[in-house]
Structures are given as structure tokens and as C-alpha cells.
CSV table of C-alpha atoms in Angstrom, one decimal:
chain,number,residue,atom,x,y,z
A,16,MET,CA,55.5,105.2,107.9
A,17,PHE,CA,53.1,108.1,107.8
A,18,LYS,CA,50.9,108.7,110.8
A,19,GLU,CA,47.7,110.7,111.2
A,20,GLY,CA,48.3,114.4,110.5
A,21,ASP,CA,51.5,113.8,108.4
A,22,LYS,CA,51.7,115.6,105.1
A,23,VAL,CA,52.1,113.3,102.1
A,24,PRO,CA,54.4,114.7,99.4
A,25,THR,CA,53.0,115.1,96.0
A,26,PHE,CA,53.7,112.2,93.6
A,27,SER,CA,52.7,110.7,90.3
A,28,ILE,CA,52.5,107.1,89.3
A,29,ILE,CA,51.7,105.3,86.1
A,30,THR,CA,48.6,103.2,86.2
A,31,ASP,CA,47.5,100.6,83.7
A,32,LYS,CA,45.3,103.3,82.1
A,33,LYS,CA,47.0,106.7,82.7
A,34,GLU,CA,49.1,108.8,85.1
A,35,PHE,CA,47.7,109.3,88.6
A,36,ILE,CA,48.9,112.5,90.4
A,37,LEU,CA,48.4,113.2,94.0
A,38,LYS,CA,48.7,117.0,94.3
A,39,GLU,CA,49.0,119.5,97.2
A,40,ILE,CA,45.3,120.3,96.9
A,41,ASN,CA,42.9,117.8,95.5
A,42,THR,CA,39.1,117.9,95.0
A,43,TYR,CA,38.8,114.5,96.6
A,44,LYS,CA,40.1,112.3,99.4
A,45,THR,CA,42.3,109.3,98.3
A,46,VAL,CA,42.7,105.8,99.6
A,47,VAL,CA,46.2,104.4,98.8
A,48,PHE,CA,46.6,100.7,99.4
A,49,PHE,CA,49.9,98.9,98.9
A,50,PHE,CA,49.8,95.3,98.0
A,51,PRO,CA,52.7,92.8,97.5
A,52,LYS,CA,51.9,91.2,94.1
A,53,ALA,CA,49.1,91.2,91.6
A,54,ASN,CA,47.1,88.0,91.1
A,55,THR,CA,48.1,86.4,94.4
A,56,SER,CA,45.3,85.3,96.7
A,57,GLY,CA,45.4,88.0,99.4
A,58,CYS,CA,46.1,90.8,97.0
A,59,THR,CA,43.3,89.7,94.7
A,60,ARG,CA,40.8,89.5,97.6
A,61,GLU,CA,41.9,93.0,98.8
A,62,ALA,CA,41.5,94.6,95.4
A,63,VAL,CA,38.2,92.9,94.8
A,64,GLU,CA,36.8,94.1,98.1
A,65,PHE,CA,37.8,97.7,97.4
A,66,SER,CA,36.3,97.3,93.9
A,67,HIS,CA,33.0,96.0,95.3
A,68,LEU,CA,32.7,99.1,97.5
A,69,ILE,CA,33.9,101.6,94.9
A,70,GLU,CA,30.5,103.3,94.4
A,71,GLU,CA,30.3,103.9,98.2
A,72,PHE,CA,33.7,105.5,98.2
A,73,LYS,CA,32.7,107.7,95.2
A,74,LYS,CA,29.6,108.9,97.1
A,75,LEU,CA,32.1,110.1,99.8
A,76,ASN,CA,34.2,111.9,97.2
A,77,THR,CA,37.1,109.4,97.5
A,78,LEU,CA,39.4,107.9,94.9
A,79,ILE,CA,41.0,104.5,95.4
A,80,ILE,CA,44.4,103.5,94.1
A,81,GLY,CA,46.2,100.2,94.8
A,82,ILE,CA,50.0,100.2,94.3
A,83,SER,CA,52.5,97.4,93.9
A,84,LYS,CA,55.8,96.9,92.0
A,85,ASP,CA,54.0,95.0,89.2
A,86,SER,CA,54.4,96.5,85.7
A,87,PRO,CA,51.5,98.4,84.0
A,88,GLU,CA,50.9,95.3,81.8
A,89,GLN,CA,50.7,93.0,84.8
A,90,GLN,CA,48.3,95.5,86.5
A,91,LYS,CA,46.2,95.6,83.4
A,92,LYS,CA,45.9,91.8,83.3
A,93,PHE,CA,45.1,91.8,87.0
A,94,ARG,CA,42.3,94.4,86.5
A,95,GLU,CA,40.8,92.6,83.5
A,96,LYS,CA,40.9,89.1,85.1
A,97,HIS,CA,39.1,90.3,88.2
A,98,ASP,CA,37.1,93.1,86.8
A,99,LEU,CA,38.7,95.6,89.2
A,100,LYS,CA,37.2,99.1,89.4
A,101,CYS,CA,40.0,100.9,91.3
A,102,GLU,CA,43.2,102.4,89.8
A,103,LEU,CA,46.3,100.2,90.0
A,104,GLY,CA,49.6,102.0,90.1
A,105,SER,CA,52.9,100.5,89.0
A,106,ASP,CA,55.8,101.4,91.3
A,107,ILE,CA,58.5,99.4,89.5
A,108,ASP,CA,61.4,101.5,90.8
A,109,GLY,CA,59.9,101.5,94.3
A,110,LYS,CA,60.0,105.3,94.8
A,111,ILE,CA,56.4,105.5,96.1
A,112,CYS,CA,57.0,102.5,98.4
A,113,GLU,CA,60.0,104.4,99.8
A,114,ILE,CA,58.0,107.6,100.3
A,115,PHE,CA,55.3,105.6,102.3
A,116,SER,CA,57.9,103.3,104.0
A,117,THR,CA,56.1,100.2,102.8
A,118,TRP,CA,59.2,98.6,101.3
A,119,VAL,CA,60.4,96.6,104.2
A,120,GLU,CA,62.5,93.5,105.2
A,121,LYS,CA,60.2,90.5,105.6
A,122,SER,CA,60.8,86.9,106.6
A,123,MET,CA,59.3,83.7,105.4
A,124,TYR,CA,60.4,80.2,106.6
A,125,GLY,CA,63.5,81.8,108.2
A,126,LYS,CA,64.6,83.5,104.9
A,127,LYS,CA,64.8,87.3,104.9
A,128,TYR,CA,63.9,89.3,101.8
A,129,MET,CA,62.6,92.8,100.9
A,130,GLY,CA,58.9,93.3,99.9
A,131,ILE,CA,55.9,95.5,100.2
A,132,GLN,CA,54.2,95.6,103.6
A,133,ARG,CA,50.5,95.5,103.0
A,134,SER,CA,49.4,99.0,104.2
A,135,THR,CA,46.6,101.5,103.5
A,136,PHE,CA,46.5,105.3,103.9
A,137,LEU,CA,43.4,107.5,103.9
A,138,ILE,CA,44.6,111.0,102.6
A,139,SER,CA,42.6,114.2,102.8
A,140,GLU,CA,42.1,116.8,100.0
A,141,GLU,CA,45.0,118.7,101.5
A,142,CYS,CA,47.4,115.7,101.3
A,143,LYS,CA,47.3,115.0,105.0
A,144,VAL,CA,47.0,111.4,106.4
A,145,LEU,CA,43.6,111.0,108.0
A,146,LYS,CA,44.3,107.4,109.0
A,147,SER,CA,46.9,104.7,108.3
A,148,TRP,CA,46.7,101.0,108.5
A,149,PRO,CA,50.1,99.2,108.7
A,150,LYS,CA,50.3,95.4,108.3
A,151,VAL,CA,46.8,95.1,107.0
A,152,LYS,CA,44.8,91.8,107.4
A,153,VAL,CA,42.8,91.5,104.2
A,154,PRO,CA,39.4,90.1,105.2
A,155,ASN,CA,36.9,93.1,105.4
A,156,HIS,CA,39.7,95.6,105.3
A,157,ALA,CA,38.1,97.7,102.6
A,158,LEU,CA,34.9,97.8,104.6
A,159,GLU,CA,36.9,99.0,107.7
A,160,VAL,CA,38.4,101.8,105.6
A,161,LEU,CA,34.9,102.8,104.3
A,162,GLU,CA,33.5,102.9,107.8
A,163,GLU,CA,36.4,105.1,109.0
A,164,LEU,CA,35.8,107.4,106.0
A,165,LYS,CA,32.1,107.7,106.9
A,166,LYS,CA,33.0,108.7,110.5
A,167,ILE,CA,35.2,111.5,109.4
A,168,SER,CA,33.1,112.7,106.4
């Protein structure tokens, strides 16, 4: 998993609206949050919290994209159902999850399976990780990211 100062490779991902491209040099910072599944309670709360703060992030020249393995159609339904304002990327083949090391072995009720570890990365205009949050706890996480962004801006 990326740590502070690590360089993030360029990538592109299909959203429910268009293609999102993280380039070597951007004109904005980027928050990338990985979530396990659209329309589940924790993922919905996280996406809604980021959406409620989207204007504050924009004032700090920061884009937000949430990424899961849901299809673009599922992401579109998720966005519309909850009036989400952030981009939602569809990583069906898991390549972006692999780059960020968020595709991990999990365990529930003693059963092991592979899934997305809820994680967030704040990335600079030069594609360097400014801060990472592995194993995110959802309540107030978006606000925590915003407060960190304010400190470094």
C-alpha cells in the first residue's frame, strides 16, 4: 500500500460518466477512496459524506473519486439513488485495486475471501501520496480527509 511520499503511477478508469485519468502532472489534488460495494450501508455513508463536502474540497482545488469493482451501470444507479456528487470509478478487472494494494484477503465468520479494503489516498498535483488511510472507519472519515487537506494546503 502506498505511503506518504510514494509516487502513484498514472492510470485511467471508466466512471459512470466518462473516463477519469490521473496524470503525472495534474492541475488539482485528488482524493481516491476505495469502497467494497455500491449501495451497501457503509459504502453509501462514505460516498454521501464525501458528496456533502464536495464544495469544500473544490475550494481547495481537489477532485474526489470513489473506486469499487462495481460496473459503470451499478455506479450510475448508486450515484442517482443517493444524489452523489463525486466521481465513481468502475474497476471491474481490479487493476487499480492492485496498483493501490487494496484488493486483500478478508475474513467474515471464519470464512476467507478476497475483497476491497476500504482505504483512502490524498494525492498531490505531482502524483505523490500526501496521506493514506488504510482500513478506514466510515463515520466522519470524509471530514477527517478534508481537515488533513486544509492543514497541507
